[in-house]
Short mmCIF file of C-alpha atoms in Angstrom, two decimals:
data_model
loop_
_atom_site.label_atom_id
_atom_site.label_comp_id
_atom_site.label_asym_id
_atom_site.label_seq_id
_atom_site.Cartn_x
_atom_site.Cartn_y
_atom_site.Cartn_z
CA UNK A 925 94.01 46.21 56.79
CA UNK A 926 90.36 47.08 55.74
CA UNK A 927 89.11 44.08 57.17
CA UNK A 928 90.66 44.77 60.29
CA UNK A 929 89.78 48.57 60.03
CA UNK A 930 85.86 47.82 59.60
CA UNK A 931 86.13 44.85 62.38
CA UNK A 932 87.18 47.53 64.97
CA UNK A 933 84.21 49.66 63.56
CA UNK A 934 81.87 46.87 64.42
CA UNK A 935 83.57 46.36 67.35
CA UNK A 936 83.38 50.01 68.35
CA UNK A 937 79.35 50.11 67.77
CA UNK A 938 78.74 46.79 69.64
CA UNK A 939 80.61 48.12 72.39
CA UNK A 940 79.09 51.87 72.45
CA UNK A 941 76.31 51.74 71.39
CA UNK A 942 74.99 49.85 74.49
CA UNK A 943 76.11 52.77 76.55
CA UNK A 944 74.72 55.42 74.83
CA UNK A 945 71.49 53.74 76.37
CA UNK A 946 69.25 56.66 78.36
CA UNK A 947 66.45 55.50 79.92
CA UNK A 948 66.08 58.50 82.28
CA UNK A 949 62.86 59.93 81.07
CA UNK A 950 63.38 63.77 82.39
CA UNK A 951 66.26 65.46 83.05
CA UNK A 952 68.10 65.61 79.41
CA UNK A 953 68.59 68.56 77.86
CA UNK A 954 66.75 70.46 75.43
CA UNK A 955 69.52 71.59 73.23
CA UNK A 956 68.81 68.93 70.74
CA UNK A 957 65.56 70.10 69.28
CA UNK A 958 65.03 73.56 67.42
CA UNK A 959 63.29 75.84 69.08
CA UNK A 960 61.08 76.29 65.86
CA UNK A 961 58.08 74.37 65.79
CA UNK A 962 56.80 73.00 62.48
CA UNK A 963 54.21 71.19 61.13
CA UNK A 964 53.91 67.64 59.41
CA UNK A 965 51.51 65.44 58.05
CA UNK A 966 51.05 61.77 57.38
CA UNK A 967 50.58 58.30 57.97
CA UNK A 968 51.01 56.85 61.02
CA UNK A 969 53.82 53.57 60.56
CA UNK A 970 54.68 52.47 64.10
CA UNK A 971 53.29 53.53 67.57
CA UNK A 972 55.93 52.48 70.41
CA UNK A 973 54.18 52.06 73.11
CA UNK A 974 56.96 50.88 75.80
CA UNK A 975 59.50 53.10 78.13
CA UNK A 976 61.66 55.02 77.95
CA UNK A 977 59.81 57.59 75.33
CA UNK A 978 56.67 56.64 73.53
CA UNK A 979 57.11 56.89 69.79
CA UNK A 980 55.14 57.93 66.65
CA UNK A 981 56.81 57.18 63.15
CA UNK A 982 55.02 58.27 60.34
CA UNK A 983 55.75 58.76 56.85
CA UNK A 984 54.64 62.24 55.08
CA UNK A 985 55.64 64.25 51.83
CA UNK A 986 57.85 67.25 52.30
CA UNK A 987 57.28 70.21 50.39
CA UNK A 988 59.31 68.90 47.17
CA UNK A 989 56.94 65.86 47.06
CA UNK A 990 59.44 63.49 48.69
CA UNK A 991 58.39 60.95 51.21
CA UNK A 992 59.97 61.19 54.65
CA UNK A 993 59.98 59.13 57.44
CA UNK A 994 59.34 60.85 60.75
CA UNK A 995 60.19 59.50 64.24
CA UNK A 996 58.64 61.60 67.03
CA UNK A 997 58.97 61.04 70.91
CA UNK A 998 56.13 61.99 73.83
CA UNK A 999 56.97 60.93 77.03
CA UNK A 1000 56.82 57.68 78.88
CA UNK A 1001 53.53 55.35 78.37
CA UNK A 1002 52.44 56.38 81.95
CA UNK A 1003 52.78 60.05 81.56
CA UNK A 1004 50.65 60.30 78.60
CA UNK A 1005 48.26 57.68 80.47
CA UNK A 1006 47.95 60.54 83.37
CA UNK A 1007 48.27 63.76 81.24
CA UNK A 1008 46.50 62.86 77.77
CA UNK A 1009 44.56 60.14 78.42
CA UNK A 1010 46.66 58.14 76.01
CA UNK A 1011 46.79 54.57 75.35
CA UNK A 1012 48.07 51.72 73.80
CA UNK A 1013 45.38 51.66 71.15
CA UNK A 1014 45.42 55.33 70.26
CA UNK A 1015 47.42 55.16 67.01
CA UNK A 1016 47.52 52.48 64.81
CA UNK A 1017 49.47 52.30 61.37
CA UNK A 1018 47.73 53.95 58.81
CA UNK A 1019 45.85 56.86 61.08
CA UNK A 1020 46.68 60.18 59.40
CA UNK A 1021 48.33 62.36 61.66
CA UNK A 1022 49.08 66.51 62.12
CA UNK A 1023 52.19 66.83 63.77
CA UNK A 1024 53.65 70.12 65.51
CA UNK A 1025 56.84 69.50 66.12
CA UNK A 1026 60.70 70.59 67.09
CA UNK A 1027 62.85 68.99 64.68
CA UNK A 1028 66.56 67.55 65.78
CA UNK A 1029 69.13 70.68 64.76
CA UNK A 1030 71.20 67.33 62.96
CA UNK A 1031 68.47 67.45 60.38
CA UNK A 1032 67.65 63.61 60.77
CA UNK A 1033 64.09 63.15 60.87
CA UNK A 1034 63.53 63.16 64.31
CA UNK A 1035 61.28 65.40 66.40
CA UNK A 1036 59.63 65.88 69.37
CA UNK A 1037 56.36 66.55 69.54
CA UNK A 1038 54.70 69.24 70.77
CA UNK A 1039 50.84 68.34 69.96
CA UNK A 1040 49.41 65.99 67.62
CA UNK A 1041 46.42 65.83 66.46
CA UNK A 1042 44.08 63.24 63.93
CA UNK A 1043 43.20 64.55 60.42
CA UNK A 1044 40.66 66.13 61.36
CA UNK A 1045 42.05 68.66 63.54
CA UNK A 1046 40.84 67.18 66.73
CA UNK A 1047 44.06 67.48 69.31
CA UNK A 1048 44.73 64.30 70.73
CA UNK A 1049 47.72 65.84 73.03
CA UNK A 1050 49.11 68.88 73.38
CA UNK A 1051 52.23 69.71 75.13
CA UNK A 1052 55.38 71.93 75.51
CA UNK A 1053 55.66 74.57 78.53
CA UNK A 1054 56.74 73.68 81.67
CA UNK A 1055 59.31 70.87 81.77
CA UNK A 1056 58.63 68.00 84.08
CA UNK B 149 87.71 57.13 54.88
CA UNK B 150 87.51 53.66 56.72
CA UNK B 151 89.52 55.95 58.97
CA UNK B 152 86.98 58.48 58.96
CA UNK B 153 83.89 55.98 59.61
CA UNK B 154 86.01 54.69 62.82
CA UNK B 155 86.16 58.49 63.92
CA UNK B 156 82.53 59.07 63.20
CA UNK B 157 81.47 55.83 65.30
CA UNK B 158 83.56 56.65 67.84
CA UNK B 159 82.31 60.42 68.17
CA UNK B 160 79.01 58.61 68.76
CA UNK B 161 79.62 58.62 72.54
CA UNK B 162 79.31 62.14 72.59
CA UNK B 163 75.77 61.97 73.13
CA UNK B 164 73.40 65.01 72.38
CA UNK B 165 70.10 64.83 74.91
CA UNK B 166 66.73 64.68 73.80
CA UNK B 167 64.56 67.13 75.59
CA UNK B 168 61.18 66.01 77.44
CA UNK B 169 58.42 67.70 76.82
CA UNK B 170 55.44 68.27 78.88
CA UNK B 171 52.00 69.68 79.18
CA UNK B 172 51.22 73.74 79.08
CA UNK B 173 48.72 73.03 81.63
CA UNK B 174 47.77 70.85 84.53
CA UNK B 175 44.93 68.61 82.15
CA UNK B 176 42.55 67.49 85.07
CA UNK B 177 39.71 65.58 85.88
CA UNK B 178 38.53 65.75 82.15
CA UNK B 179 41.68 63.31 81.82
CA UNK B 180 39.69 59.80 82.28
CA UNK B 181 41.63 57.61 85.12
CA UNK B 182 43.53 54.55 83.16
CA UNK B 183 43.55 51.64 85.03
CA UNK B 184 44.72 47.99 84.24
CA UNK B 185 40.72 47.06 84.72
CA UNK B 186 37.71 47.02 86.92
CA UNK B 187 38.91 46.41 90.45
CA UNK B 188 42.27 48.06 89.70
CA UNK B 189 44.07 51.08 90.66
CA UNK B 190 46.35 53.01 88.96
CA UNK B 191 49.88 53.68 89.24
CA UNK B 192 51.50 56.76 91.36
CA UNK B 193 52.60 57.88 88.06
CA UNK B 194 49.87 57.15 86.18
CA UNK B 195 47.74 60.06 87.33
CA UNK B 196 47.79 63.50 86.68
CA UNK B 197 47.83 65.99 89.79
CA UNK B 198 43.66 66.65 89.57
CA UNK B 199 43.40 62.91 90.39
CA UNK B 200 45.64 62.40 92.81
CA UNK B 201 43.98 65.51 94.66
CA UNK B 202 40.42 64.04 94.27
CA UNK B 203 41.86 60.68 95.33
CA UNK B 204 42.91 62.00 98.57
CA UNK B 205 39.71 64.38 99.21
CA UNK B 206 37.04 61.38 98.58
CA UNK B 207 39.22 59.50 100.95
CA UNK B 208 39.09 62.25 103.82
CA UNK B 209 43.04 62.01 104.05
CA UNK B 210 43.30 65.69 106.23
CA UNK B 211 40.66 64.66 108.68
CA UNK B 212 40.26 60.81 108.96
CA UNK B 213 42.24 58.84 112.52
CA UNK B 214 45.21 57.25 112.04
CA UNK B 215 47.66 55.00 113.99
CA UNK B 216 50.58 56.72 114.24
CA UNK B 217 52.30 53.27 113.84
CA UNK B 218 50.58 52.30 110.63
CA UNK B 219 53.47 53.69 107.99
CA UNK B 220 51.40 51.05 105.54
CA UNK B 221 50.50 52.36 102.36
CA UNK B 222 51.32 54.04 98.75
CA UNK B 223 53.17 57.28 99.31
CA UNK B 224 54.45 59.51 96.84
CA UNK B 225 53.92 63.13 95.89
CA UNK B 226 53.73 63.28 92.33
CA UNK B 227 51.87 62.39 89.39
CA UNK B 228 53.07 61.91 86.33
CA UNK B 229 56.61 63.84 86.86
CA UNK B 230 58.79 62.52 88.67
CA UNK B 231 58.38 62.47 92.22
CA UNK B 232 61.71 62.78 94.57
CA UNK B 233 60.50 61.46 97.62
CA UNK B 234 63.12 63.33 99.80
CA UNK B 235 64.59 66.02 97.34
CA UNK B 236 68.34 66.12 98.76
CA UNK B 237 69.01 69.61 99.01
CA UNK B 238 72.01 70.97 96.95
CA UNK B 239 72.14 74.18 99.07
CA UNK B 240 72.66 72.41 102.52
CA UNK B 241 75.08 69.52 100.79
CA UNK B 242 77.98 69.58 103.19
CA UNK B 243 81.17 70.31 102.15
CA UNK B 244 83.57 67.20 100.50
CA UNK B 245 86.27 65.86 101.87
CA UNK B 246 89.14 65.84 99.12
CA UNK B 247 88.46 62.57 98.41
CA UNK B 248 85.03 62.82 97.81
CA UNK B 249 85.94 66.19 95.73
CA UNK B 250 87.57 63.85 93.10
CA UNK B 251 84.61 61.13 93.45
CA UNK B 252 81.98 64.21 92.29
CA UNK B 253 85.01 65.34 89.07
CA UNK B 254 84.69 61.61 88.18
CA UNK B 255 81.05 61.75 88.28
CA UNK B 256 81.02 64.67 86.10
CA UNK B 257 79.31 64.49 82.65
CA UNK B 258 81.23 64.37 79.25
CA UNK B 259 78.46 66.33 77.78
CA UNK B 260 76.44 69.30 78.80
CA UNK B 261 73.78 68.29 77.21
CA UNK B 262 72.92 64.68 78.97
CA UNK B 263 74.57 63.12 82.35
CA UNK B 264 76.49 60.58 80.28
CA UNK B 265 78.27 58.98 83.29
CA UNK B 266 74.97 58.71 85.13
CA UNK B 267 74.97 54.49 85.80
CA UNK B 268 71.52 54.15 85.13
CA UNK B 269 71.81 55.37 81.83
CA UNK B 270 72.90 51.62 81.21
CA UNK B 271 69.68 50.56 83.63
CA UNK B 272 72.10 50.07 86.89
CA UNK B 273 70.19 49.69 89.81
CA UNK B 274 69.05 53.32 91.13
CA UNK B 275 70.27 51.83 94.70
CA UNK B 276 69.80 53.58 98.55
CA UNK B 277 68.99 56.74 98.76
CA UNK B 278 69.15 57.23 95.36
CA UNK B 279 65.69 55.39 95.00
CA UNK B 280 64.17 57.88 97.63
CA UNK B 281 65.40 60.89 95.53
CA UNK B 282 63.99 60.03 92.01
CA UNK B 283 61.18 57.89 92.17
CA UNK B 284 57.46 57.71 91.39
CA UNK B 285 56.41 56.36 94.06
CA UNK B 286 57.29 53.76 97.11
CA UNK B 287 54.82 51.69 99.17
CA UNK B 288 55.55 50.49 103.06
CA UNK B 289 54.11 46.79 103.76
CA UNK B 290 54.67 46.22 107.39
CA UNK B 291 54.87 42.40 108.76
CA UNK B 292 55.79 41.01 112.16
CA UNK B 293 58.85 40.92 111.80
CA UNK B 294 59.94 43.30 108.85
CA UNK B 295 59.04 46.39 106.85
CA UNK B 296 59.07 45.93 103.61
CA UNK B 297 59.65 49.33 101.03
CA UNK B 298 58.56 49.42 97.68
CA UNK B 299 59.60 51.54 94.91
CA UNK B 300 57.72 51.69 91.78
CA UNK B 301 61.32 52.96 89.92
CA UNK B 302 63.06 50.17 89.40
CA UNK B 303 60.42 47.80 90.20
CA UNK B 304 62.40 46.78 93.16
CA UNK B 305 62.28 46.78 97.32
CA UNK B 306 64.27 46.68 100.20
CA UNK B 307 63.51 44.52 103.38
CA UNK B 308 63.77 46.16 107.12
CA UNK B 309 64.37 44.22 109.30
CA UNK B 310 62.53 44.98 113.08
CA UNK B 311 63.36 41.49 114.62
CA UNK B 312 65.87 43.21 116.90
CA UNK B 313 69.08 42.49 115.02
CA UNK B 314 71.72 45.21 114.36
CA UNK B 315 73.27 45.89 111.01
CA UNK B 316 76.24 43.66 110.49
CA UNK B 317 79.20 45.75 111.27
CA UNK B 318 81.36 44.65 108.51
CA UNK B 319 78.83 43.14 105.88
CA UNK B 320 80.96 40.27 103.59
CA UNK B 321 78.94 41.39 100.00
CA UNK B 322 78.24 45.34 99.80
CA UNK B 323 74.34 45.97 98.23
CA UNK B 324 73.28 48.41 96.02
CA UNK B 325 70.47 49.09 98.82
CA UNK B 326 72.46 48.09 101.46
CA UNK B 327 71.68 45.93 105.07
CA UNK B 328 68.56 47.61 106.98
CA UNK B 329 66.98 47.76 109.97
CA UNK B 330 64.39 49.63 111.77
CA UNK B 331 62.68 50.71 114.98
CA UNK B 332 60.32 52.95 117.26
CA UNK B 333 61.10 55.64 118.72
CA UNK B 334 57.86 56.25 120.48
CA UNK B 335 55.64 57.93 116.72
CA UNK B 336 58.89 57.47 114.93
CA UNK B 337 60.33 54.52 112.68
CA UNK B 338 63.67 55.01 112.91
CA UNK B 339 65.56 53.05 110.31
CA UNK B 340 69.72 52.27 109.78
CA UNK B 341 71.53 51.54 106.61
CA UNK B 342 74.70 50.85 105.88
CA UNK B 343 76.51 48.39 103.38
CA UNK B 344 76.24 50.26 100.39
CA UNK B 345 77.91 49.14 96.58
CA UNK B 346 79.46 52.58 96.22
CA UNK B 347 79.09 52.53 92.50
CA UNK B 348 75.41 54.18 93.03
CA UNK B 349 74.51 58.39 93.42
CA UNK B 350 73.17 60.00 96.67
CA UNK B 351 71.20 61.49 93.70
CA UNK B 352 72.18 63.30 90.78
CA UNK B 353 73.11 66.91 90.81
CA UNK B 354 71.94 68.59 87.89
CA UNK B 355 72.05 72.86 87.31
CA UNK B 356 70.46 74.45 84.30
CA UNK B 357 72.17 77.53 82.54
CA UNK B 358 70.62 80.27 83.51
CA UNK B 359 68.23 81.33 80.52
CA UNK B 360 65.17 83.31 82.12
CA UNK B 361 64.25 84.51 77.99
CA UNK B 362 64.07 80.17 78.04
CA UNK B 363 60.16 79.14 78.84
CA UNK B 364 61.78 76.02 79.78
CA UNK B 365 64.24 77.38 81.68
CA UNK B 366 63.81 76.59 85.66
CA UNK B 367 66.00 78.25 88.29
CA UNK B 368 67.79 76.17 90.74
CA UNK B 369 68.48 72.57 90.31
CA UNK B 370 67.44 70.14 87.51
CA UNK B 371 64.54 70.50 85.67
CA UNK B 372 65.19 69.50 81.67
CA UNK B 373 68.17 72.27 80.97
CA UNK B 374 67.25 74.53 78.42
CA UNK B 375 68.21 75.20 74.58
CA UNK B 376 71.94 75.79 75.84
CA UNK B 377 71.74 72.60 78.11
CA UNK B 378 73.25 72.62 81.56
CA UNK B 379 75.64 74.11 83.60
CA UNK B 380 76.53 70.85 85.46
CA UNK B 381 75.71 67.55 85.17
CA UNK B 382 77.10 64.90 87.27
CA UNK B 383 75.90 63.04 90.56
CA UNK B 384 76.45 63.19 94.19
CA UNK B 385 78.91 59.54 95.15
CA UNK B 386 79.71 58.23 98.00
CA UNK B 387 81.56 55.53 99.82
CA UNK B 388 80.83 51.81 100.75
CA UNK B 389 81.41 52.93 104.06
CA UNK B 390 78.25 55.32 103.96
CA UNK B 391 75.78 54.98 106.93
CA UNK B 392 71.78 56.18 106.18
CA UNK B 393 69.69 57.52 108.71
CA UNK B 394 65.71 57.61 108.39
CA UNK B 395 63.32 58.91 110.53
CA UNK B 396 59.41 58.25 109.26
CA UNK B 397 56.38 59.90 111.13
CA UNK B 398 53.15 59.87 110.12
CA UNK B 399 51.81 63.39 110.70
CA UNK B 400 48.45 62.72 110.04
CA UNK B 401 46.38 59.74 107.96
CA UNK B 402 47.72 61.08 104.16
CA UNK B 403 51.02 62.81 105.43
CA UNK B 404 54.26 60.79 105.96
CA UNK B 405 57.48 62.89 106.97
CA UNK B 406 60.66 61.47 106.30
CA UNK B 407 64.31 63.15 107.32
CA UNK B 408 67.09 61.39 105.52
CA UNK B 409 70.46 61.86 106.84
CA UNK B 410 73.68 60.47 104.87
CA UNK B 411 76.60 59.96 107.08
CA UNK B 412 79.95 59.56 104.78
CA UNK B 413 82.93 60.78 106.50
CA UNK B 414 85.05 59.70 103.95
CA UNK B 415 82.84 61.80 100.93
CA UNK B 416 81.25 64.45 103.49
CA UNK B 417 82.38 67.00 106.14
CA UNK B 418 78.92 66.60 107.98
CA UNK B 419 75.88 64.68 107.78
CA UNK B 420 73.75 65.71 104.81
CA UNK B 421 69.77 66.00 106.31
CA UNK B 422 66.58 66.29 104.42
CA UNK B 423 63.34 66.40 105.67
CA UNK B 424 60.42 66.20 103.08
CA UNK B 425 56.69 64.96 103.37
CA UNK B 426 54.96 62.15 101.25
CA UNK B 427 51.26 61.88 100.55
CA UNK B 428 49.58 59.16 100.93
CA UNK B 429 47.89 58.02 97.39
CA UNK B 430 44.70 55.95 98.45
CA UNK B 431 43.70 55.48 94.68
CA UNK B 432 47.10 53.86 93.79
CA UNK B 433 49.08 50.79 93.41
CA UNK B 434 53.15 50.40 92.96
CA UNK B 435 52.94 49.45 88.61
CA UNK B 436 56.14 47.94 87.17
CA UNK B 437 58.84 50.30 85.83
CA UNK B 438 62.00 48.48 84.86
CA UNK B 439 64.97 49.55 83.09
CA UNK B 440 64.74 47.64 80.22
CA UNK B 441 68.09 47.80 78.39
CA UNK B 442 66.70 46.71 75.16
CA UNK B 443 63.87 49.08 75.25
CA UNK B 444 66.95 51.77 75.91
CA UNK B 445 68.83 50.54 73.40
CA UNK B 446 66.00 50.69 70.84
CA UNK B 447 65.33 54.42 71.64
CA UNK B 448 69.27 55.40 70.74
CA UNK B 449 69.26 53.81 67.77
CA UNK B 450 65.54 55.34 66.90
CA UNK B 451 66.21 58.75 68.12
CA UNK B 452 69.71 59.17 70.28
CA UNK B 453 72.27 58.70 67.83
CA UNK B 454 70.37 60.10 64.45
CA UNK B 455 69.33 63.38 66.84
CA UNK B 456 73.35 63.64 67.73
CA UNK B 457 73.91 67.45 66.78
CA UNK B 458 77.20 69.08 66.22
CA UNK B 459 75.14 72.49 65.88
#
């Protein structure tokens, strides 16, 4: 009964999860993310650079001392190309990072960023204000 | 709590959306141009507004002769947002028939917060006119005896044919972009669609709640929602028997008017007709922009499903 139980589970995810695919790159909703910024500060891990979203992860202590592991999206690899001058060579793992960001109200560790910038305080984008 | 796991996975499919973000200002020139290499351009959406004006000034796109005939080219208005070639208006959208009243309920999202039945959420093809309403950007290549039509979105095309033929009047396979050919009329290319796969949008229809306290918040149509997420998602259907009109005219050498009309008596009371105007982008060339399932599928298991929200 268990087995069958957790087969269906499986089954379920392998089915769904495909689906819950979104590639469109405007157009969601915003009601995810708080509307309270905050900020974070780490090591960059991983640097997606593909569609739909580019991604930073990084990996920071929170204010008890615990490491976290962050994921943040931009936008697509293009739109950073044309707004911020991004690349694929702008992060690498191991850059220290400033985040601003709007967490996800679930309280995972996901974010999107509003501007990020290296340790020194130099921006390297800045965002948020009018949607595309 | 098996039970309860089952439940949870299941509940997954109620998808929260992740909001875009985007600049507080226009960044300009200061922006360096990224290109592939030397000898390359860049892609219609892979330059920010400043450029694409520059682009177009250096290559004297108000004053320099054109032939009215030439439709050749990169078109597309935007830069890095998204660019709908014709916007299909949602204030002149014609009346549905019954039938195509319960098409639009079917096409109606789950959630308010993304357009969960939207089919290229699982990277269906965009499809005609669809492609013409959300794009980045399209390029015309004209030969002897066909026009071919670009779209960056999609990284795909459709062929028009000019050798005189006429669209087949009861086509055997239905296309997501359907059977085309095309024309003059005198200045105008004059193109006919019909066809159509009718599992594809006109173009989605998308209304934000109205939140003018929201800095995100846009009046009107689209746009990313706000904090409370959207009044309506859904999309615009229509029927395999739909019939596309085009009318292109090059009003000058960088401005390319296109009227769309969508003929579906069996979804629509009356033609639906927009007329918009491209520019021409003399600095760019059509990249690649796939759906790439397992680049979607990545991103919901990175940030979809742990951002899922039940605040």
């Amino acid at each position: 009964m268990l087995r069958r139980m957790f087969m269906i589970a499986v089954l379920v995810v392998i089915v769904v999860l495909p689906m819950l695919t979104s590639p469109v790159l405007a157009h969601h909703g915003n009601a995810a993310w708080s509307s309270n910024e905050i900020t974070l500060k780490g090591a960059v891990v991983d640097y997606v650079w593909r569609n739909p979203h580019v991604l930073v992860v990084w990996s920071g202590k929170d204010d008890s001392g615990k490491v976290v592991q962050w994921t943040g999206q931009l936008l697509s690899p293009s739109s950073m190309m044309a707004r911020a001058a991004m690349n694929k060579n702008t992060l690498k793992a191991g850059d220290e990072i400033i985040a601003i960001v709007r967490p996800a109200k679930s309280g995972a560790p996901n974010c999107t960023i509003d501007e990020l910038k290296k340790a020194d305080g130099t921006t390297l984008v800045k965002m948020g204000g009018t949607a595309e | 709590m098996r039970k309860s796991a089952i439940v949870s996975v299941v509940l997954l499919a109620a998808l929260v959306a992740f909001g875009p973000v985007a600049l507080a200002q226009e960044p300009g020139l200061k922006v360096p141009l990224e290109t592939p290499g030397p000898g390359w351009r860049t892609c219609p959406h892979c330059e920010n507004n400043a450029h694409v004006a520059d682009d177009r000034k250096k290559a004297n796109v108000d004053t320099r002769t054109f032939n009215p005939h030439d439709i050749s080219g990169v078109w597309g208005n935007g830069g890095p947002q998204f660019d709908a070639l014709v916007p299909l208006d949602f204030n002149t959208v014609p009346p549905l028939t019954p039938y195509g009243q319960k098409l639009l309920d079917a096409n109606k999202s789950d959630s308010p917060q993304w357009n969960s039945k939207d089919p290229w959420n699982i990277c269906d093809p965009l499809g005609w006119p669809r492609d013409f309403t959300f794009s980045y950007g399209m390029e015309f290549i004209q030969l002897p005896d066909r026009v071919l039509q670009f779209f960056e979105r999609g990284h795909t095309w459709r062929t028009i044919w000019t050798d005189g033929r006429k669209l087949p009047p009861d086509p055997p396979i239905q296309r997501f972009y359907g059977y085309a050919v095309g024309r003059w009329e005198g200045d105008t290319f004059v193109v006919e669609s019909n066809g159509f796969d009718d599992r594809t949008w006109v173009t989605r229809y998308e209304l934000a709640n109205p939140d003018p306290q929201d800095p995100l918040h846009k009046p009107g149509t689209g746009g990313a929602g706000n904090r409370f997420g959207f009044k309506y998602l859904g999309g615009f259907p229509h029927s395999d028997e739909m019939r596309v009109e085009e009318r292109y005219k090059r009003l000058n050498y960088g401005l390319l008017q296109a009227t769309l009309t969508v003929i579906d008596p069996k979804v629509y009371t009356a033609p639906w007709t927009t007329t918009a105007t491209q520019a021409l982008r003399p600095n760019a060339e059509i990249g690649e922009d796939f759906c790439v399932s397992s680049d979607s599928i990545d991103f919901t298991n990175r940030i979809t499903i742990p951002t899922l929200s039940t605040k």
